[in-house]
Amino acid sequence: MGVNLKGRSFLTLKDYSKEEIEYLIDLAIDLKDKKKKGIFERHLEHKNVALIFEKPSTRTRCSFTIGCIDEGAHPEYLGKNDIQLGHKETVEDTARVLGRMFDGIEFRGFSQDTVEKLAKYSGVPVWNGLTDEDHPTQVLADFMTMKEKFGRIAGLRFVFIGDGRNNMANALMIGSAKMGVDFVIAAPKELWPDEKLVELCKEYAKESGAKIEIFDDPKAAVKDADVIYTDVWASMGEEAKLAERAAVLRPYQVNEELFAATGKDSTVFMHCLPAVRGYEVTNEVIEGPMSVVFDEAENRMHTIKAVMVATLGD
Ligand code: CP
Ligand code: NVA
């Protein structure tokens, strides 16, 4: 049986199987190749797509916008001051109104509950463009980049360093557990991921053959890493905590000394961006030959396009 994602929402990778995730990544690789050759198949002709952003965005917003236009759809940006969502109107009512007008809805904001309600009440595919808890489209781009660099995803050793309980740590742990990636978090104990999520991912890992490990010693964690990944120390909405975070996360900065501790010369550096140089990563690492951060950024567009084509395309 082939994979068919028509009509599905994309809220978290918890809802997707290994085969479905692999399908989306391979579709993105195909769409990337076609775009480079100037081939546009316009799978989303006459579709209208709402892009709701409660939080700012460069990559995600541009990826949805360009993905729509390349495929013949109309994207409509709805910023936090443009619509009534959550202020003058309930999420449920806004969802039902948008569902009558639009064929698909992207949501970036604070609460995972909001994106789930939008999906439940709109009746059209809803795509999670980041919440406090999750960032599933980023993981597709990251895994696509790994497939391009290493020729495979399963079996790689992936080390996430920094705020081990933010949306990226969560999403990468879910994705790794589903895909058979050996996933390591290196973080101070107070920033370790939610125990329930770790248990859930360990369940997924039983099926895929992935391993999930949590360290507080960054040097021990990076040994044999194929990928070292980090993210900002204070996520959107947590800016007031930056000084406190910097105090505990300073030993977890990804710098050349930490990179050398992998014991491998093939390790790549990944970051979802935007990055704060001098905090979670040094300029030498993010600008170094091991850095693939701009491939990841480009792949956001191809993978987001793949999600829209797979769930909404003709
Ligand atoms: N990585 C990512 O989601 O970037 P933006 O915040 O710019 O969308
Ligand atoms: N953890 C970051 C990811 C940005 C893409 C944030 O939520 O701000």
CSV table of C-alpha atoms and ligand atoms in Angstrom, one decimal:
chain,number,residue,atom,x,y,z
A,1,MET,CA,0.0,0.0,0.0
A,2,GLY,CA,1.3,3.4,-1.0
A,3,VAL,CA,1.3,6.3,1.4
A,4,ASN,CA,-1.7,8.6,1.0
A,5,LEU,CA,-1.8,11.7,3.2
A,6,LYS,CA,-4.6,13.5,1.5
A,7,GLY,CA,-6.8,15.6,3.9
A,8,ARG,CA,-4.4,15.0,6.9
A,9,SER,CA,-3.3,17.7,9.2
A,10,PHE,CA,0.4,18.0,10.2
A,11,LEU,CA,0.4,18.9,13.9
A,12,THR,CA,3.2,16.8,15.3
A,13,LEU,CA,5.3,13.8,14.1
A,14,LYS,CA,3.6,11.7,16.8
A,15,ASP,CA,0.8,11.4,14.3
A,16,TYR,CA,3.0,10.1,11.5
A,17,SER,CA,4.6,6.8,10.8
A,18,LYS,CA,8.2,6.1,9.7
A,19,GLU,CA,6.9,5.4,6.2
A,20,GLU,CA,4.9,8.6,6.1
A,21,ILE,CA,7.8,10.7,7.3
A,22,GLU,CA,10.1,9.1,4.8
A,23,TYR,CA,7.5,9.7,2.0
A,24,LEU,CA,7.4,13.5,2.8
A,25,ILE,CA,11.2,13.7,2.8
A,26,ASP,CA,11.5,11.9,-0.5
A,27,LEU,CA,8.7,14.0,-2.0
A,28,ALA,CA,10.7,17.1,-0.9
A,29,ILE,CA,13.8,15.8,-2.5
A,30,ASP,CA,11.9,15.3,-5.7
A,31,LEU,CA,10.3,18.7,-5.6
A,32,LYS,CA,13.7,20.3,-4.9
A,33,ASP,CA,15.2,18.5,-7.9
A,34,LYS,CA,12.3,19.6,-10.1
A,35,LYS,CA,12.5,23.2,-9.0
A,36,LYS,CA,16.2,23.3,-9.8
A,37,LYS,CA,15.3,22.1,-13.3
A,38,GLY,CA,12.6,24.7,-13.7
A,39,ILE,CA,9.8,22.1,-13.5
A,40,PHE,CA,6.6,23.3,-11.7
A,41,GLU,CA,3.7,20.9,-11.6
A,42,ARG,CA,1.3,23.3,-9.8
A,43,HIS,CA,-0.2,20.7,-7.5
A,44,LEU,CA,-2.1,23.4,-5.5
A,45,GLU,CA,-3.8,25.3,-8.4
A,46,HIS,CA,-6.8,27.4,-7.1
A,47,LYS,CA,-6.1,26.6,-3.5
A,48,ASN,CA,-6.2,29.3,-0.9
A,49,VAL,CA,-3.9,28.9,2.2
A,50,ALA,CA,-4.1,31.0,5.4
A,51,LEU,CA,-0.8,31.6,7.2
A,52,ILE,CA,-1.5,32.6,10.8
A,53,PHE,CA,1.5,33.9,12.7
A,54,GLU,CA,1.2,34.9,16.4
A,55,LYS,CA,5.0,34.8,16.6
A,56,PRO,CA,7.6,36.2,14.1
A,57,SER,CA,9.2,34.1,11.4
A,58,THR,CA,11.6,34.3,8.5
A,59,ARG,CA,12.1,30.8,7.2
A,60,THR,CA,8.7,29.3,8.0
A,61,ARG,CA,6.7,32.2,6.6
A,62,CYS,CA,8.8,32.4,3.4
A,63,SER,CA,8.7,28.7,2.9
A,64,PHE,CA,4.9,28.5,3.1
A,65,THR,CA,4.6,31.6,0.9
A,66,ILE,CA,7.0,30.4,-1.8
A,67,GLY,CA,5.7,26.8,-1.5
A,68,CYS,CA,2.2,28.1,-2.3
A,69,ILE,CA,3.2,30.3,-5.2
A,70,ASP,CA,5.4,27.6,-6.8
A,71,GLU,CA,2.5,25.2,-6.7
A,72,GLY,CA,-0.2,27.7,-7.9
A,73,ALA,CA,-1.9,28.4,-4.6
A,74,HIS,CA,-2.7,31.8,-3.0
A,75,PRO,CA,-1.1,32.4,0.4
A,76,GLU,CA,-2.7,34.9,2.8
A,77,TYR,CA,-0.6,36.1,5.7
A,78,LEU,CA,-2.6,36.8,8.9
A,79,GLY,CA,-0.4,38.3,11.6
A,80,LYS,CA,-1.3,38.5,15.2
A,81,ASN,CA,-2.8,42.0,15.0
A,82,ASP,CA,-4.7,41.3,11.7
A,83,ILE,CA,-7.3,38.8,12.9
A,84,GLN,CA,-9.5,38.3,15.9
A,85,LEU,CA,-8.2,34.8,16.9
A,86,GLY,CA,-8.1,34.4,20.6
A,87,HIS,CA,-8.9,38.1,21.3
A,88,LYS,CA,-12.4,38.9,20.1
A,89,GLU,CA,-13.2,35.5,18.8
A,90,THR,CA,-12.7,31.9,20.0
A,91,VAL,CA,-10.3,29.7,18.3
A,92,GLU,CA,-13.2,27.3,17.5
A,93,ASP,CA,-15.2,30.1,15.7
A,94,THR,CA,-12.2,31.4,13.8
A,95,ALA,CA,-11.3,27.9,12.7
A,96,ARG,CA,-14.8,27.3,11.4
A,97,VAL,CA,-14.8,30.6,9.5
A,98,LEU,CA,-11.4,30.1,7.9
A,99,GLY,CA,-12.3,26.5,7.1
A,100,ARG,CA,-15.2,27.8,5.0
A,101,MET,CA,-12.9,30.1,3.0
A,102,PHE,CA,-9.5,28.4,2.9
A,103,ASP,CA,-8.3,25.0,1.7
A,104,GLY,CA,-5.5,24.8,4.2
A,105,ILE,CA,-4.3,26.6,7.3
A,106,GLU,CA,-0.8,27.1,8.7
A,107,PHE,CA,-0.5,28.2,12.4
A,108,ARG,CA,2.6,29.4,14.3
A,109,GLY,CA,2.0,30.5,17.9
A,110,PHE,CA,2.2,29.6,21.5
A,111,SER,CA,-0.2,26.9,22.3
A,112,GLN,CA,-0.2,23.4,20.8
A,113,ASP,CA,-3.9,23.3,21.9
A,114,THR,CA,-4.7,26.2,19.5
A,115,VAL,CA,-3.2,24.3,16.5
A,116,GLU,CA,-5.1,21.2,17.5
A,117,LYS,CA,-8.4,23.1,17.8
A,118,LEU,CA,-7.9,24.7,14.4
A,119,ALA,CA,-7.5,21.3,12.9
A,120,LYS,CA,-10.5,19.9,14.8
A,121,TYR,CA,-12.9,22.7,13.9
A,122,SER,CA,-11.8,24.0,10.5
A,123,GLY,CA,-12.3,20.8,8.6
A,124,VAL,CA,-9.3,21.5,6.4
A,125,PRO,CA,-5.7,20.4,6.7
A,126,VAL,CA,-3.8,22.4,9.4
A,127,TRP,CA,0.0,22.6,9.5
A,128,ASN,CA,2.0,23.4,12.6
A,129,GLY,CA,4.5,26.1,11.8
A,130,LEU,CA,5.9,26.0,15.5
A,131,THR,CA,4.3,26.1,18.9
A,132,ASP,CA,5.9,26.2,22.4
A,133,GLU,CA,5.9,22.4,22.4
A,134,ASP,CA,6.7,21.3,18.8
A,135,HIS,CA,8.2,22.3,15.5
A,136,PRO,CA,7.6,19.3,13.2
A,137,THR,CA,8.2,20.9,9.8
A,138,GLN,CA,11.7,21.9,10.9
A,139,VAL,CA,12.5,18.2,11.6
A,140,LEU,CA,11.5,17.2,8.1
A,141,ALA,CA,14.0,19.8,6.7
A,142,ASP,CA,16.7,18.6,9.1
A,143,PHE,CA,16.3,15.0,8.3
A,144,MET,CA,16.2,15.8,4.5
A,145,THR,CA,19.5,17.6,5.0
A,146,MET,CA,20.9,14.5,6.8
A,147,LYS,CA,19.7,12.3,4.0
A,148,GLU,CA,21.5,14.6,1.5
A,149,LYS,CA,24.7,14.7,3.5
A,150,PHE,CA,24.9,11.1,4.7
A,151,GLY,CA,22.7,9.2,2.3
A,152,ARG,CA,20.6,7.9,5.2
A,153,ILE,CA,18.8,8.9,8.3
A,154,ALA,CA,18.3,5.7,10.4
A,155,GLY,CA,21.4,4.7,12.4
A,156,LEU,CA,23.0,8.1,12.6
A,157,ARG,CA,24.0,9.4,16.0
A,158,PHE,CA,22.3,12.8,16.6
A,159,VAL,CA,23.3,15.0,19.6
A,160,PHE,CA,21.1,17.9,20.6
A,161,ILE,CA,22.9,20.3,23.0
A,162,GLY,CA,21.3,23.1,25.0
A,163,ASP,CA,17.7,23.7,26.1
A,164,GLY,CA,16.6,20.1,26.2
A,165,ARG,CA,13.0,20.9,26.9
A,166,ASN,CA,12.2,23.3,24.1
A,167,ASN,CA,10.1,22.8,20.9
A,168,MET,CA,13.2,21.7,18.9
A,169,ALA,CA,14.4,19.2,21.4
A,170,ASN,CA,10.9,17.7,21.7
A,171,ALA,CA,10.3,17.6,17.9
A,172,LEU,CA,13.8,16.1,17.1
A,173,MET,CA,13.4,13.5,19.8
A,174,ILE,CA,10.0,12.4,18.4
A,175,GLY,CA,11.3,12.4,14.9
A,176,SER,CA,14.4,10.5,15.8
A,177,ALA,CA,12.5,7.9,17.8
A,178,LYS,CA,10.2,7.3,14.8
A,179,MET,CA,13.0,7.2,12.2
A,180,GLY,CA,15.5,5.0,14.0
A,181,VAL,CA,18.0,7.8,14.8
A,182,ASP,CA,20.2,7.4,17.9
A,183,PHE,CA,19.2,10.6,19.8
A,184,VAL,CA,21.1,12.1,22.6
A,185,ILE,CA,20.3,15.3,24.6
A,186,ALA,CA,23.0,17.1,26.5
A,187,ALA,CA,21.6,19.6,28.9
A,188,PRO,CA,21.8,20.6,32.6
A,189,LYS,CA,19.3,18.5,34.6
A,190,GLU,CA,16.9,21.4,35.1
A,191,LEU,CA,16.5,21.6,31.3
A,192,TRP,CA,16.0,17.9,30.6
A,193,PRO,CA,12.9,17.0,28.6
A,194,ASP,CA,9.6,16.1,30.0
A,195,GLU,CA,9.7,12.6,31.4
A,196,LYS,CA,6.4,11.5,29.8
A,197,LEU,CA,7.6,12.6,26.4
A,198,VAL,CA,10.8,10.6,26.9
A,199,GLU,CA,8.8,7.5,27.8
A,200,LEU,CA,6.6,7.9,24.7
A,201,CYS,CA,9.7,8.3,22.5
A,202,LYS,CA,11.2,5.2,24.0
A,203,GLU,CA,8.1,3.3,23.0
A,204,TYR,CA,8.5,4.6,19.4
A,205,ALA,CA,12.2,3.7,19.6
A,206,LYS,CA,11.4,0.0,20.4
A,207,GLU,CA,9.8,-0.2,17.0
A,208,SER,CA,12.3,1.7,15.0
A,209,GLY,CA,15.5,0.5,16.7
A,210,ALA,CA,16.4,4.1,17.9
A,211,LYS,CA,18.2,4.8,21.2
A,212,ILE,CA,17.3,7.7,23.4
A,213,GLU,CA,20.0,8.9,25.9
A,214,ILE,CA,20.2,12.0,28.1
A,215,PHE,CA,23.4,13.4,29.5
A,216,ASP,CA,24.5,16.4,31.5
A,217,ASP,CA,28.1,16.2,30.4
A,218,PRO,CA,28.4,17.7,26.9
A,219,LYS,CA,31.8,16.2,26.1
A,220,ALA,CA,30.7,12.7,26.9
A,221,ALA,CA,27.5,13.3,24.9
A,222,VAL,CA,29.1,14.3,21.6
A,223,LYS,CA,31.4,11.3,21.4
A,224,ASP,CA,30.9,9.6,18.0
A,225,ALA,CA,28.2,12.1,17.0
A,226,ASP,CA,27.3,12.3,13.3
A,227,VAL,CA,25.3,15.5,13.9
A,228,ILE,CA,25.6,18.1,16.6
A,229,TYR,CA,22.5,20.3,16.8
A,230,THR,CA,21.8,23.3,18.9
A,231,ASP,CA,19.1,26.0,19.2
A,232,VAL,CA,18.7,29.3,21.0
A,233,TRP,CA,19.0,29.4,24.8
A,234,ALA,CA,15.8,31.4,25.2
A,235,SER,CA,12.9,30.6,22.7
A,236,MET,CA,10.3,33.0,21.5
A,237,GLY,CA,8.2,34.1,24.4
A,238,GLU,CA,11.0,33.3,27.0
A,239,GLU,CA,13.3,36.2,26.2
A,240,ALA,CA,13.2,37.4,29.9
A,241,LYS,CA,14.9,34.2,30.9
A,242,LEU,CA,18.0,34.7,28.7
A,243,ALA,CA,20.4,35.7,31.5
A,244,GLU,CA,19.4,32.8,33.7
A,245,ARG,CA,19.6,30.4,30.8
A,246,ALA,CA,23.0,31.7,29.7
A,247,ALA,CA,24.3,31.1,33.2
A,248,VAL,CA,23.5,27.4,33.2
A,249,LEU,CA,24.0,26.8,29.4
A,250,ARG,CA,27.4,28.4,29.0
A,251,PRO,CA,29.2,25.0,29.3
A,252,TYR,CA,27.0,23.7,26.5
A,253,GLN,CA,28.1,26.2,23.9
A,254,VAL,CA,28.9,24.4,20.6
A,255,ASN,CA,32.5,25.5,20.0
A,256,GLU,CA,35.6,24.0,18.2
A,257,GLU,CA,36.7,22.3,21.4
A,258,LEU,CA,33.4,20.5,21.9
A,259,PHE,CA,33.4,19.6,18.2
A,260,ALA,CA,36.8,18.0,18.5
A,261,ALA,CA,35.4,15.8,21.2
A,262,THR,CA,33.3,13.8,18.7
A,263,GLY,CA,36.4,11.9,17.7
A,264,LYS,CA,35.1,12.0,14.1
A,265,ASP,CA,36.0,14.3,11.2
A,266,SER,CA,32.7,13.8,9.4
A,267,THR,CA,30.4,15.3,12.1
A,268,VAL,CA,28.1,18.1,10.8
A,269,PHE,CA,26.8,21.1,12.7
A,270,MET,CA,23.0,21.8,12.5
A,271,HIS,CA,20.8,24.6,13.8
A,272,CYS,CA,17.2,25.5,13.0
A,273,LEU,CA,18.1,29.2,12.9
A,274,PRO,CA,17.9,32.0,13.9
A,275,ALA,CA,21.2,31.6,15.8
A,276,VAL,CA,22.7,33.8,18.5
A,277,ARG,CA,26.5,33.7,17.7
A,278,GLY,CA,28.6,33.7,20.9
A,279,TYR,CA,25.9,32.1,22.9
A,280,GLU,CA,24.8,28.6,21.8
A,281,VAL,CA,27.3,28.4,19.0
A,282,THR,CA,30.5,30.2,18.1
A,283,ASN,CA,31.1,32.0,14.9
A,284,GLU,CA,33.9,29.6,14.0
A,285,VAL,CA,31.5,26.6,14.1
A,286,ILE,CA,28.5,28.1,12.4
A,287,GLU,CA,30.8,29.5,9.6
A,288,GLY,CA,33.0,26.4,9.5
A,289,PRO,CA,33.1,23.7,6.8
A,290,MET,CA,31.1,21.4,9.1
A,291,SER,CA,28.1,23.7,9.2
A,292,VAL,CA,25.1,22.8,7.0
A,293,VAL,CA,22.7,25.4,8.5
A,294,PHE,CA,21.9,27.1,5.2
A,295,ASP,CA,21.1,23.8,3.5
A,296,GLU,CA,18.6,23.2,6.3
A,297,ALA,CA,17.1,26.6,5.8
A,298,GLU,CA,16.7,26.0,2.1
A,299,ASN,CA,15.2,22.6,2.8
A,300,ARG,CA,12.5,24.2,4.9
A,301,MET,CA,10.9,25.4,1.7
A,302,HIS,CA,11.1,22.1,-0.1
A,303,THR,CA,9.8,20.1,2.9
A,304,ILE,CA,6.9,22.6,3.7
A,305,LYS,CA,5.9,22.5,0.0
A,306,ALA,CA,5.9,18.6,0.2
A,307,VAL,CA,3.6,18.7,3.3
A,308,MET,CA,1.2,21.0,1.5
A,309,VAL,CA,1.3,19.0,-1.8
A,310,ALA,CA,0.9,15.6,0.0
A,311,THR,CA,-2.0,16.8,2.2
A,312,LEU,CA,-3.8,19.2,-0.1
A,313,GLY,CA,-2.5,18.6,-3.6
A,314,ASP,CA,-4.6,17.2,-6.5
B,1,CP,N1,13.7,27.8,11.9
B,1,CP,C1,12.6,28.6,11.9
B,1,CP,O1,11.5,28.1,12.2
B,1,CP,O2,12.8,29.8,11.5
B,1,CP,P1,11.8,31.1,11.5
B,1,CP,O3,11.5,31.3,12.9
B,1,CP,O4,12.6,32.2,10.8
B,1,CP,O5,10.6,30.6,10.8
B,2,NVA,N1,13.3,27.2,19.9
B,2,NVA,C1,13.2,28.3,19.0
B,2,NVA,C2,13.0,27.8,17.6
B,2,NVA,C3,13.0,28.8,16.5
B,2,NVA,C4,12.8,28.3,15.2
B,2,NVA,C5,12.0,29.2,19.4
B,2,NVA,O1,10.9,28.7,19.7
B,2,NVA,O2,12.2,30.4,19.4
